[in-house]
Amino acid sequence: MATGRNHRPATRSRGIPEATVARLPLYLRALTALSERSVPTVSSEELAAAAGVNSAKLRKDFSYLGSYGTRGVGYDVEYLVYQISRELGLTQDWPVAIIGIGNLGAALANYGGFASRGFRVAALIDADPAMAGTPVAGIPVQHADDLDRIISENGVSIGVITTPPGAAQQVCDRLVAAGVTSILNFAPTVLSVPEGVDVRKVDLSIELQILAFHEQRKAGEEGVDTAPDPAAPPVRATTTGRKGPDGDMPAVMPA
């Protein structure tokens, strides 16, 4: 597979809406599962249910790809896998660098699903000199001082930031200066980037807070009193001496 670092997926030039692009991986995951079970065709209703969207939206999304299916037969699973993979740029080999090899960075490095989806972990980078040369997932960690050289030598297309929040912007700036224009940010902070650089943010704490909201709603519907005790003292967040993968871990204590 080609490693062309400067090649970009064709979705924008073809006018595919961002909302559709965001759903393409959901369709691809469902289609891949069907392919692994040797299912030759699938209806829009079946595929929409597997992807968690409605069938009208799926048909509209696929119309942007120029794929309309066959009445009475449905969609060809293998062709759709190829078509969506091509639109997402997954028929190429995308070298990825992970910066910040703490618990989260190491876990991502060990994730086996990247290779089958068109991504190759090409470099692991950390600012701790003691980490230099340490193999993680069979890849030696390299020092952050050499980031520019590492990005250039490995033709890195995508940078993954898993550093503490205080270091994330500096790492982002260095990645951009080295020519990286796509960044996946796991650090709990908002990054500032110039035009032409794409950033996707993954914040696990926000996702957990959203789940907590839904749990509270469900508890309320079941008659459980979730209202705060008016006699309870207010709480404030303080910082303990414990360290997490993103730095100090806040603890909630009475004010």
Coordinates of N, CA and C in Angstrom, one line a residue:
M1 N 0.8 -1.2 0.0 CA 0.0 0.0 0.0 C 0.9 1.2 0.0
A2 N 0.4 2.3 -0.6 CA 1.1 3.5 -0.7 C 1.1 4.2 0.6
T3 N 2.2 4.9 0.9 CA 2.3 5.6 2.2 C 2.2 7.1 2.0
G4 N 1.8 7.6 0.8 CA 1.8 9.0 0.5 C 1.3 9.9 1.6
R5 N 2.2 10.6 2.2 CA 1.9 11.4 3.4 C 1.0 12.6 3.0
N6 N 1.2 13.1 1.8 CA 0.5 14.3 1.4 C -0.8 14.0 0.7
H7 N -1.1 12.7 0.6 CA -2.4 12.4 -0.1 C -3.5 12.5 1.0
R8 N -4.6 13.2 0.6 CA -5.7 13.4 1.5 C -6.9 12.6 1.0
P9 N -7.8 12.1 1.9 CA -9.0 11.4 1.4 C -9.9 12.4 0.6
A10 N -10.6 11.8 -0.3 CA -11.3 12.7 -1.3 C -12.7 13.2 -0.8
T11 N -13.0 13.0 0.4 CA -14.4 13.3 0.9 C -14.7 14.8 0.7
R12 N -13.8 15.7 1.1 CA -14.1 17.1 1.0 C -14.3 17.6 -0.4
S13 N -13.4 17.1 -1.3 CA -13.4 17.6 -2.6 C -14.7 17.1 -3.3
R14 N -15.3 16.0 -2.8 CA -16.5 15.5 -3.4 C -17.7 16.0 -2.7
G15 N -17.6 16.9 -1.8 CA -18.7 17.6 -1.2 C -19.5 16.7 -0.2
I16 N -18.9 15.7 0.4 CA -19.6 14.8 1.3 C -19.7 15.6 2.7
P17 N -20.9 15.8 3.2 CA -21.1 16.5 4.5 C -20.3 15.9 5.6
E18 N -19.8 16.7 6.6 CA -19.1 16.2 7.7 C -19.9 15.2 8.5
A19 N -21.2 15.4 8.6 CA -22.0 14.5 9.4 C -22.1 13.1 8.8
T20 N -22.1 13.1 7.4 CA -22.0 11.8 6.7 C -20.7 11.2 6.9
V21 N -19.6 11.9 6.8 CA -18.2 11.4 7.1 C -18.1 10.7 8.4
A22 N -18.7 11.4 9.4 CA -18.7 10.9 10.8 C -19.4 9.5 10.9
R23 N -20.4 9.3 10.1 CA -21.2 8.0 10.2 C -20.5 6.9 9.3
L24 N -19.7 7.3 8.4 CA -19.1 6.2 7.5 C -18.3 5.1 8.3
P25 N -17.6 5.5 9.4 CA -16.9 4.4 10.2 C -17.9 3.5 10.8
L26 N -19.1 4.0 11.2 CA -20.2 3.1 11.8 C -20.7 2.1 10.7
Y27 N -20.9 2.6 9.5 CA -21.3 1.7 8.5 C -20.2 0.7 8.2
L28 N -19.0 1.1 8.1 CA -17.9 0.2 7.8 C -17.7 -0.9 8.9
R29 N -17.9 -0.5 10.1 CA -17.8 -1.5 11.2 C -18.9 -2.6 11.1
A30 N -20.1 -2.1 10.8 CA -21.2 -3.1 10.6 C -21.0 -3.9 9.4
L31 N -20.5 -3.3 8.3 CA -20.3 -4.1 7.1 C -19.2 -5.1 7.2
T32 N -18.1 -4.7 8.0 CA -17.0 -5.6 8.2 C -17.5 -6.8 8.9
A33 N -18.3 -6.6 9.9 CA -18.9 -7.8 10.7 C -19.7 -8.7 9.8
L34 N -20.5 -8.1 8.9 CA -21.2 -8.9 7.9 C -20.3 -9.7 7.0
S35 N -19.2 -9.0 6.5 CA -18.3 -9.6 5.6 C -17.6 -10.8 6.3
E36 N -17.3 -10.7 7.6 CA -16.6 -11.8 8.3 C -17.5 -13.0 8.5
R37 N -18.8 -12.7 8.4 CA -19.8 -13.8 8.4 C -20.2 -14.3 7.0
S38 N -19.5 -13.8 6.0 CA -19.7 -14.2 4.6 C -21.2 -13.8 4.1
V39 N -21.7 -12.7 4.7 CA -23.0 -12.3 4.2 C -22.8 -11.5 2.9
P40 N -23.4 -11.9 1.8 CA -23.1 -11.2 0.5 C -23.8 -9.9 0.3
T41 N -25.1 -9.8 0.8 CA -25.8 -8.5 0.6 C -26.6 -8.2 1.8
V42 N -27.0 -6.9 1.9 CA -27.7 -6.4 3.1 C -28.6 -5.3 2.7
S43 N -29.8 -5.3 3.3 CA -30.8 -4.2 3.0 C -30.4 -3.0 3.8
S44 N -31.0 -1.9 3.3 CA -30.7 -0.6 4.0 C -31.2 -0.7 5.4
E45 N -32.4 -1.3 5.6 CA -33.0 -1.4 7.0 C -32.1 -2.2 7.9
E46 N -31.6 -3.3 7.4 CA -30.7 -4.2 8.3 C -29.4 -3.5 8.6
L47 N -28.8 -2.8 7.6 CA -27.5 -2.2 7.8 C -27.7 -0.9 8.7
A48 N -28.8 -0.2 8.5 CA -29.1 0.9 9.4 C -29.2 0.5 10.8
A49 N -29.9 -0.6 11.1 CA -30.1 -1.1 12.4 C -28.8 -1.5 13.1
A50 N -27.9 -2.1 12.3 CA -26.6 -2.6 12.8 C -25.7 -1.4 13.1
A51 N -25.9 -0.3 12.3 CA -25.1 0.9 12.5 C -25.7 1.9 13.5
G52 N -26.9 1.7 13.9 CA -27.6 2.6 14.9 C -28.1 3.9 14.3
V53 N -28.5 3.9 13.0 CA -29.0 5.1 12.4 C -30.4 4.6 11.7
N54 N -31.1 5.6 11.2 CA -32.3 5.2 10.5 C -32.0 5.0 9.0
S55 N -32.8 4.2 8.4 CA -32.5 3.8 7.0 C -32.6 4.9 6.0
A56 N -33.4 5.9 6.2 CA -33.5 7.0 5.3 C -32.2 7.8 5.3
K57 N -31.6 8.0 6.5 CA -30.4 8.7 6.6 C -29.2 7.9 6.0
L58 N -29.3 6.6 6.2 CA -28.3 5.7 5.5 C -28.3 5.9 4.0
R59 N -29.5 5.8 3.4 CA -29.6 5.9 2.0 C -29.2 7.2 1.5
K60 N -29.5 8.3 2.2 CA -29.0 9.6 1.9 C -27.5 9.7 1.9
D61 N -26.9 9.1 3.0 CA -25.4 9.1 3.1 C -24.8 8.3 1.9
F62 N -25.3 7.2 1.6 CA -24.8 6.4 0.5 C -24.9 7.1 -0.9
S63 N -25.9 7.9 -1.0 CA -26.1 8.6 -2.3 C -24.9 9.5 -2.5
Y64 N -24.3 10.1 -1.5 CA -23.1 10.9 -1.7 C -21.9 10.1 -2.2
L65 N -22.0 8.8 -1.9 CA -20.9 7.9 -2.4 C -21.2 7.4 -3.9
G66 N -22.4 7.7 -4.3 CA -22.8 7.2 -5.6 C -23.3 5.7 -5.6
S67 N -23.6 5.3 -4.4 CA -24.1 3.9 -4.2 C -25.5 3.9 -3.8
Y68 N -26.4 3.2 -4.6 CA -27.8 3.3 -4.4 C -28.4 1.9 -4.1
G69 N -27.6 0.9 -4.2 CA -28.1 -0.5 -3.9 C -29.0 -1.0 -5.1
T70 N -29.5 -2.2 -4.9 CA -30.4 -2.8 -6.0 C -31.7 -3.1 -5.3
R71 N -32.8 -2.6 -5.9 CA -34.1 -2.9 -5.4 C -34.4 -4.4 -5.3
G72 N -34.8 -4.8 -4.1 CA -35.1 -6.2 -3.9 C -33.9 -7.0 -3.5
V73 N -32.7 -6.5 -3.7 CA -31.5 -7.2 -3.4 C -30.8 -6.6 -2.2
G74 N -30.6 -5.2 -2.3 CA -29.9 -4.5 -1.2 C -28.5 -4.1 -1.7
Y75 N -27.6 -3.9 -0.8 CA -26.3 -3.5 -1.1 C -25.3 -4.6 -1.1
D76 N -24.4 -4.6 -2.0 CA -23.3 -5.6 -2.0 C -22.3 -5.3 -0.9
V77 N -22.2 -6.2 0.1 CA -21.4 -5.9 1.3 C -19.9 -5.7 0.9
E78 N -19.3 -6.6 0.2 CA -17.9 -6.4 -0.1 C -17.6 -5.1 -0.9
Y79 N -18.5 -4.8 -1.8 CA -18.2 -3.5 -2.6 C -18.3 -2.3 -1.7
L80 N -19.3 -2.3 -0.8 CA -19.5 -1.2 0.1 C -18.3 -1.1 1.1
V81 N -17.8 -2.2 1.5 CA -16.6 -2.2 2.4 C -15.4 -1.5 1.6
Y82 N -15.2 -1.9 0.4 CA -14.2 -1.2 -0.4 C -14.5 0.2 -0.6
Q83 N -15.7 0.5 -1.0 CA -16.1 1.9 -1.3 C -15.9 2.9 -0.2
I84 N -16.4 2.4 1.0 CA -16.2 3.3 2.2 C -14.8 3.4 2.6
S85 N -14.1 2.3 2.6 CA -12.7 2.3 2.9 C -11.9 3.2 2.1
R86 N -12.2 3.3 0.8 CA -11.5 4.2 -0.2 C -11.9 5.6 0.2
E87 N -13.1 5.9 0.5 CA -13.5 7.3 0.8 C -12.8 7.8 2.1
L88 N -12.7 6.9 3.0 CA -12.0 7.3 4.3 C -10.5 7.3 4.2
G89 N -10.0 6.9 3.0 CA -8.5 6.8 2.9 C -7.9 5.6 3.5
L90 N -8.7 4.6 3.8 CA -8.1 3.4 4.5 C -7.5 2.4 3.6
T91 N -7.5 2.6 2.3 CA -6.8 1.8 1.3 C -5.3 2.1 1.3
Q92 N -5.0 3.2 2.0 CA -3.6 3.6 2.1 C -3.0 3.1 3.5
D93 N -1.7 3.3 3.6 CA -1.1 3.0 4.9 C -0.8 4.3 5.6
W94 N -1.4 4.6 6.7 CA -1.3 5.9 7.4 C -0.3 5.7 8.6
P95 N 0.9 6.2 8.5 CA 1.8 6.1 9.7 C 1.4 7.1 10.8
V96 N 1.3 6.6 12.0 CA 0.8 7.3 13.1 C 1.9 7.4 14.2
A97 N 2.1 8.6 14.8 CA 3.0 8.7 15.9 C 2.2 9.0 17.2
I98 N 2.5 8.3 18.3 CA 1.8 8.6 19.6 C 2.8 9.3 20.5
I99 N 2.4 10.5 21.0 CA 3.3 11.3 21.8 C 2.7 11.3 23.2
G100 N 3.5 10.8 24.2 CA 3.1 10.6 25.5 C 2.8 9.2 25.9
I101 N 3.9 8.5 26.3 CA 3.7 7.0 26.5 C 3.5 6.7 27.9
G102 N 2.4 7.2 28.5 CA 2.0 6.8 29.8 C 1.1 5.6 29.7
N103 N 0.2 5.4 30.7 CA -0.7 4.3 30.6 C -1.6 4.3 29.4
L104 N -2.1 5.5 29.0 CA -3.0 5.6 27.9 C -2.3 5.4 26.6
G105 N -1.1 6.1 26.5 CA -0.3 6.0 25.2 C 0.1 4.6 25.0
A106 N 0.5 3.9 26.1 CA 1.0 2.5 25.9 C -0.2 1.6 25.5
A107 N -1.3 1.8 26.1 CA -2.5 1.0 25.7 C -2.9 1.2 24.3
L108 N -2.8 2.4 23.8 CA -3.1 2.7 22.3 C -2.0 2.0 21.5
A109 N -0.8 2.0 21.9 CA 0.3 1.4 21.1 C 0.1 -0.1 21.0
N110 N -0.5 -0.7 22.0 CA -0.7 -2.1 22.1 C -2.1 -2.5 21.4
Y111 N -2.8 -1.5 21.0 CA -4.1 -1.9 20.4 C -3.9 -2.5 19.0
G112 N -4.5 -3.7 18.8 CA -4.3 -4.5 17.6 C -5.2 -4.1 16.5
G113 N -6.1 -3.2 16.7 CA -7.1 -2.9 15.6 C -6.6 -1.9 14.6
F114 N -5.5 -1.2 14.9 CA -5.1 -0.2 13.9 C -4.7 -0.7 12.6
A115 N -3.9 -1.8 12.6 CA -3.3 -2.3 11.3 C -4.4 -2.7 10.4
S116 N -5.5 -3.4 10.9 CA -6.5 -3.9 10.0 C -7.4 -2.7 9.5
R117 N -7.2 -1.5 10.0 CA -8.0 -0.4 9.5 C -7.2 0.6 8.8
G118 N -6.0 0.3 8.4 CA -5.3 1.2 7.5 C -4.3 2.1 8.3
F119 N -4.0 1.8 9.6 CA -3.1 2.7 10.3 C -2.0 1.8 10.9
R120 N -0.8 2.5 10.9 CA 0.4 1.8 11.4 C 1.1 2.7 12.4
V121 N 1.3 2.2 13.6 CA 2.0 2.9 14.6 C 3.5 2.9 14.2
A122 N 3.9 4.1 13.7 CA 5.3 4.2 13.2 C 6.3 4.7 14.3
A123 N 5.8 5.4 15.3 CA 6.7 6.0 16.3 C 6.0 6.2 17.6
L124 N 6.8 6.0 18.7 CA 6.3 6.3 20.0 C 7.3 7.3 20.6
I125 N 6.8 8.4 21.1 CA 7.6 9.6 21.6 C 7.2 10.0 23.0
D126 N 8.2 10.2 23.8 CA 8.0 10.6 25.2 C 9.1 11.6 25.6
A127 N 8.7 12.5 26.5 CA 9.7 13.5 27.0 C 10.5 13.0 28.1
D128 N 10.2 11.8 28.7 CA 11.0 11.3 29.8 C 12.3 10.6 29.3
P129 N 13.5 11.1 29.6 CA 14.7 10.4 29.1 C 14.8 9.0 29.5
A130 N 14.2 8.6 30.7 CA 14.3 7.2 31.1 C 13.5 6.3 30.2
M131 N 12.6 6.8 29.5 CA 11.7 6.0 28.6 C 12.4 5.7 27.3
A132 N 13.4 6.5 26.9 CA 14.1 6.3 25.6 C 14.7 4.9 25.4
G133 N 14.3 4.3 24.3 CA 14.8 3.0 24.1 C 14.0 1.8 24.6
T134 N 13.0 2.2 25.5 CA 12.2 1.2 26.1 C 11.2 0.7 25.1
P135 N 11.1 -0.6 24.8 CA 10.1 -1.1 23.8 C 8.7 -1.2 24.4
V136 N 7.8 -0.7 23.6 CA 6.4 -0.7 23.9 C 5.7 -1.3 22.7
A137 N 5.0 -2.4 22.8 CA 4.4 -3.1 21.7 C 5.4 -3.4 20.6
G138 N 6.6 -3.6 21.0 CA 7.7 -4.0 20.1 C 8.3 -2.8 19.4
I139 N 7.9 -1.5 19.8 CA 8.5 -0.3 19.2 C 9.3 0.4 20.2
P140 N 10.5 0.8 20.0 CA 11.3 1.5 21.0 C 10.8 3.0 21.1
V141 N 10.6 3.4 22.3 CA 10.2 4.8 22.6 C 11.4 5.7 22.3
Q142 N 11.1 6.8 21.6 CA 12.1 7.8 21.3 C 11.8 9.1 22.0
H143 N 12.9 9.9 22.2 CA 12.8 11.1 23.0 C 12.2 12.3 22.2
A144 N 11.4 13.1 22.9 CA 10.7 14.2 22.3 C 11.6 15.2 21.7
D145 N 12.8 15.3 22.1 CA 13.8 16.2 21.5 C 13.9 16.0 20.0
D146 N 13.7 14.7 19.6 CA 13.9 14.3 18.2 C 12.6 14.3 17.4
L147 N 11.6 14.9 17.9 CA 10.3 14.8 17.3 C 10.3 15.2 15.9
D148 N 10.9 16.3 15.5 CA 10.9 16.7 14.1 C 11.5 15.7 13.2
R149 N 12.6 15.2 13.6 CA 13.3 14.2 12.8 C 12.5 12.9 12.7
I150 N 11.9 12.5 13.8 CA 11.1 11.2 13.8 C 9.9 11.3 12.9
I151 N 9.2 12.5 12.9 CA 8.1 12.7 12.0 C 8.5 12.6 10.6
S152 N 9.6 13.3 10.3 CA 10.1 13.3 8.9 C 10.5 12.0 8.4
E153 N 11.3 11.3 9.2 CA 11.9 10.0 8.8 C 10.8 8.9 8.6
N154 N 9.7 9.0 9.4 CA 8.7 8.0 9.3 C 7.5 8.4 8.5
G155 N 7.6 9.6 7.9 CA 6.5 10.1 7.0 C 5.2 10.1 7.8
V156 N 5.2 10.5 9.0 CA 4.0 10.5 9.9 C 2.9 11.4 9.3
S157 N 1.7 10.8 9.2 CA 0.5 11.5 8.7 C -0.4 12.0 9.8
I158 N -0.4 11.3 10.9 CA -1.4 11.6 12.0 C -0.6 11.5 13.3
G159 N -0.8 12.6 14.1 CA -0.2 12.6 15.5 C -1.3 12.3 16.5
V160 N -1.0 11.5 17.5 CA -1.9 11.2 18.6 C -1.3 11.7 19.9
I161 N -1.9 12.7 20.5 CA -1.4 13.3 21.7 C -2.1 12.7 22.9
T162 N -1.2 12.1 23.8 CA -1.7 11.4 25.0 C -0.9 12.0 26.2
T163 N -0.5 13.2 26.1 CA 0.3 13.8 27.2 C -0.6 14.4 28.3
P164 N 0.0 14.8 29.4 CA -0.8 15.7 30.4 C -1.2 17.0 29.7
P165 N -2.3 17.6 30.2 CA -2.8 18.8 29.5 C -1.8 19.9 29.3
G166 N -0.9 20.1 30.3 CA 0.0 21.2 30.2 C 1.0 21.1 29.1
A167 N 1.2 19.9 28.6 CA 2.2 19.8 27.5 C 1.6 19.6 26.2
A168 N 0.3 19.5 26.1 CA -0.4 19.2 24.9 C -0.2 20.2 23.8
Q169 N -0.4 21.5 24.1 CA -0.3 22.6 23.1 C 1.1 22.7 22.5
Q170 N 2.1 22.5 23.4 CA 3.5 22.6 22.9 C 3.7 21.4 21.9
V171 N 3.3 20.2 22.3 CA 3.4 19.1 21.4 C 2.7 19.3 20.1
C172 N 1.5 19.8 20.2 CA 0.7 20.1 19.0 C 1.4 21.1 18.1
D173 N 2.0 22.2 18.7 CA 2.7 23.1 17.8 C 3.9 22.5 17.1
R174 N 4.6 21.6 17.8 CA 5.7 21.0 17.2 C 5.3 20.0 16.1
L175 N 4.2 19.3 16.3 CA 3.7 18.4 15.3 C 3.3 19.2 14.0
V176 N 2.6 20.3 14.2 CA 2.2 21.2 13.1 C 3.4 21.7 12.4
A177 N 4.4 22.2 13.1 CA 5.7 22.7 12.5 C 6.4 21.6 11.7
A178 N 6.2 20.4 12.2 CA 6.9 19.3 11.5 C 6.1 18.8 10.2
G179 N 5.0 19.4 10.0 CA 4.2 19.0 8.8 C 3.0 18.2 9.0
V180 N 2.7 17.8 10.3 CA 1.5 17.0 10.6 C 0.3 17.8 10.5
T181 N -0.7 17.4 9.8 CA -2.0 18.2 9.6 C -3.2 17.5 10.1
S182 N -3.0 16.3 10.8 CA -4.2 15.6 11.4 C -3.7 15.2 12.8
I183 N -4.5 15.6 13.8 CA -4.1 15.3 15.2 C -5.3 14.7 15.9
L184 N -5.1 13.6 16.7 CA -6.1 13.0 17.5 C -5.6 13.4 19.0
N185 N -6.5 14.1 19.7 CA -6.1 14.6 21.0 C -6.8 14.0 22.1
F186 N -6.1 13.2 23.0 CA -6.7 12.6 24.2 C -6.4 13.5 25.4
A187 N -5.6 14.5 25.3 CA -5.3 15.4 26.5 C -6.6 16.2 26.8
P188 N -6.9 16.3 28.1 CA -8.1 17.1 28.4 C -7.9 18.6 28.3
T189 N -7.7 19.1 27.1 CA -7.6 20.5 26.9 C -7.9 20.8 25.4
V190 N -8.3 22.0 25.2 CA -8.6 22.4 23.8 C -7.3 22.9 23.1
L191 N -7.0 22.4 22.0 CA -5.8 22.8 21.2 C -6.2 23.9 20.2
S192 N -5.2 24.8 20.1 CA -5.3 25.9 19.1 C -4.4 25.5 17.9
V193 N -5.0 25.4 16.7 CA -4.3 25.0 15.5 C -4.5 26.0 14.4
P194 N -3.6 26.1 13.4 CA -3.9 27.0 12.3 C -4.9 26.3 11.3
E195 N -5.4 27.1 10.4 CA -6.3 26.6 9.4 C -5.6 25.6 8.5
G196 N -6.3 24.5 8.2 CA -5.7 23.4 7.4 C -5.3 22.3 8.3
V197 N -5.3 22.4 9.6 CA -5.0 21.3 10.5 C -6.3 20.8 11.1
D198 N -6.5 19.5 11.0 CA -7.7 18.9 11.6 C -7.4 18.3 13.0
V199 N -8.2 18.6 14.0 CA -8.1 18.0 15.3 C -9.4 17.3 15.7
R200 N -9.2 16.1 16.1 CA -10.3 15.3 16.7 C -10.0 15.1 18.2
K201 N -11.0 15.5 19.1 CA -10.7 15.4 20.5 C -11.5 14.2 21.1
V202 N -10.8 13.4 21.9 CA -11.4 12.3 22.7 C -11.2 12.6 24.1
D203 N -12.3 12.9 24.8 CA -12.3 13.2 26.3 C -13.1 12.2 27.0
L204 N -12.4 11.3 27.6 CA -13.1 10.2 28.3 C -13.9 10.7 29.5
S205 N -13.4 11.7 30.2 CA -14.2 12.2 31.4 C -15.5 12.8 31.0
I206 N -15.5 13.5 29.8 CA -16.8 14.1 29.3 C -17.8 13.0 29.0
E207 N -17.3 11.9 28.4 CA -18.2 10.8 28.0 C -18.8 10.2 29.3
L208 N -17.9 10.1 30.3 CA -18.4 9.5 31.6 C -19.4 10.4 32.3
Q209 N -19.2 11.7 32.2 CA -20.1 12.7 32.7 C -21.5 12.6 32.0
I210 N -21.5 12.5 30.7 CA -22.7 12.3 30.0 C -23.5 11.1 30.4
L211 N -22.7 10.0 30.6 CA -23.3 8.7 31.1 C -23.9 8.9 32.5
A212 N -23.2 9.7 33.4 CA -23.7 10.0 34.7 C -25.0 10.7 34.7
F213 N -25.1 11.7 33.7 CA -26.3 12.4 33.6 C -27.5 11.5 33.2
H214 N -27.3 10.6 32.3 CA -28.3 9.6 31.9 C -28.7 8.7 33.1
E215 N -27.7 8.3 33.9 CA -27.9 7.4 35.0 C -28.8 8.2 36.0
Q216 N -28.5 9.4 36.2 CA -29.3 10.2 37.2 C -30.7 10.4 36.7
R217 N -30.9 10.6 35.4 CA -32.2 10.7 34.8 C -33.0 9.4 35.0
K218 N -32.3 8.3 34.8 CA -33.0 7.0 35.0 C -33.4 6.7 36.4
A219 N -32.5 7.1 37.3 CA -32.8 7.0 38.7 C -34.0 7.8 39.1
G220 N -34.1 9.0 38.6 CA -35.2 9.9 38.9 C -36.5 9.3 38.4
E221 N -36.5 8.7 37.2 CA -37.7 8.1 36.6 C -38.1 6.9 37.4
E222 N -37.2 6.3 38.1 CA -37.5 5.1 39.0 C -37.9 5.5 40.4
G223 N -38.0 6.8 40.6 CA -38.4 7.3 41.9 C -37.3 7.5 43.0
V224 N -36.1 7.4 42.6 CA -35.0 7.6 43.5 C -34.7 9.0 43.6
D225 N -34.6 9.6 44.8 CA -34.3 11.0 45.0 C -32.9 11.3 44.8
T226 N -32.6 12.0 43.7 CA -31.2 12.4 43.4 C -30.9 13.8 43.6
A227 N -31.8 14.6 44.2 CA -31.6 16.0 44.5 C -30.6 16.1 45.6
P228 N -29.7 17.2 45.5 CA -28.7 17.4 46.5 C -29.3 17.7 47.9
D229 N -28.7 17.3 49.0 CA -29.1 17.6 50.3 C -28.8 19.1 50.6
P230 N -29.9 19.9 50.9 CA -29.6 21.3 51.1 C -28.8 21.6 52.3
A231 N -28.7 20.6 53.3 CA -27.9 20.8 54.5 C -26.5 20.4 54.3
A232 N -26.2 19.8 53.2 CA -24.8 19.3 52.9 C -23.9 20.5 52.6
P233 N -22.7 20.5 53.0 CA -21.8 21.6 52.7 C -21.5 21.6 51.2
P234 N -21.1 22.7 50.6 CA -20.8 22.8 49.2 C -19.5 22.0 49.0
V235 N -19.2 21.5 47.8 CA -18.0 20.8 47.5 C -17.1 21.6 46.6
R236 N -15.9 21.4 46.7 CA -14.9 22.0 45.9 C -13.9 21.0 45.4
A237 N -13.3 21.2 44.3 CA -12.3 20.2 43.7 C -11.0 20.6 44.3
T238 N -10.3 19.7 44.9 CA -8.9 19.9 45.3 C -8.0 18.9 44.6
T239 N -6.7 19.2 44.6 CA -5.8 18.3 44.0 C -5.1 17.4 45.0
T240 N -5.1 16.2 44.8 CA -4.4 15.3 45.7 C -3.0 15.0 45.1
G241 N -2.2 14.2 45.9 CA -0.9 13.9 45.4 C -0.9 12.7 44.4
R242 N -2.1 12.2 44.2 CA -2.1 11.0 43.3 C -2.0 11.5 41.8
K243 N -1.3 10.7 41.0 CA -1.1 11.0 39.6 C -1.9 10.0 38.8
G244 N -2.5 10.6 37.7 CA -3.2 9.8 36.7 C -2.5 9.9 35.4
P245 N -3.0 9.3 34.4 CA -2.3 9.4 33.1 C -2.3 10.8 32.5
D246 N -3.3 11.7 33.0 CA -3.3 13.0 32.5 C -2.9 14.0 33.5
G247 N -2.2 13.6 34.6 CA -1.7 14.5 35.6 C -2.4 14.3 36.9
D248 N -2.4 15.3 37.8 CA -3.0 15.2 39.1 C -4.5 14.8 39.0
M249 N -4.9 14.0 39.9 CA -6.3 13.5 39.9 C -7.1 14.4 40.9
P250 N -8.1 15.1 40.5 CA -8.9 15.9 41.4 C -9.7 15.1 42.4
A251 N -9.9 15.5 43.6 CA -10.7 14.8 44.5 C -11.8 15.8 45.0
V252 N -13.0 15.4 45.3 CA -14.1 16.3 45.7 C -14.1 16.2 47.2
M253 N -13.9 17.4 47.8 CA -13.9 17.5 49.3 C -14.8 18.6 49.8
P254 N -15.3 18.5 51.0 CA -16.2 19.6 51.6 C -15.4 20.9 51.6
A255 N -16.1 22.0 51.3 CA -15.5 23.3 51.3 C -15.3 23.8 52.7

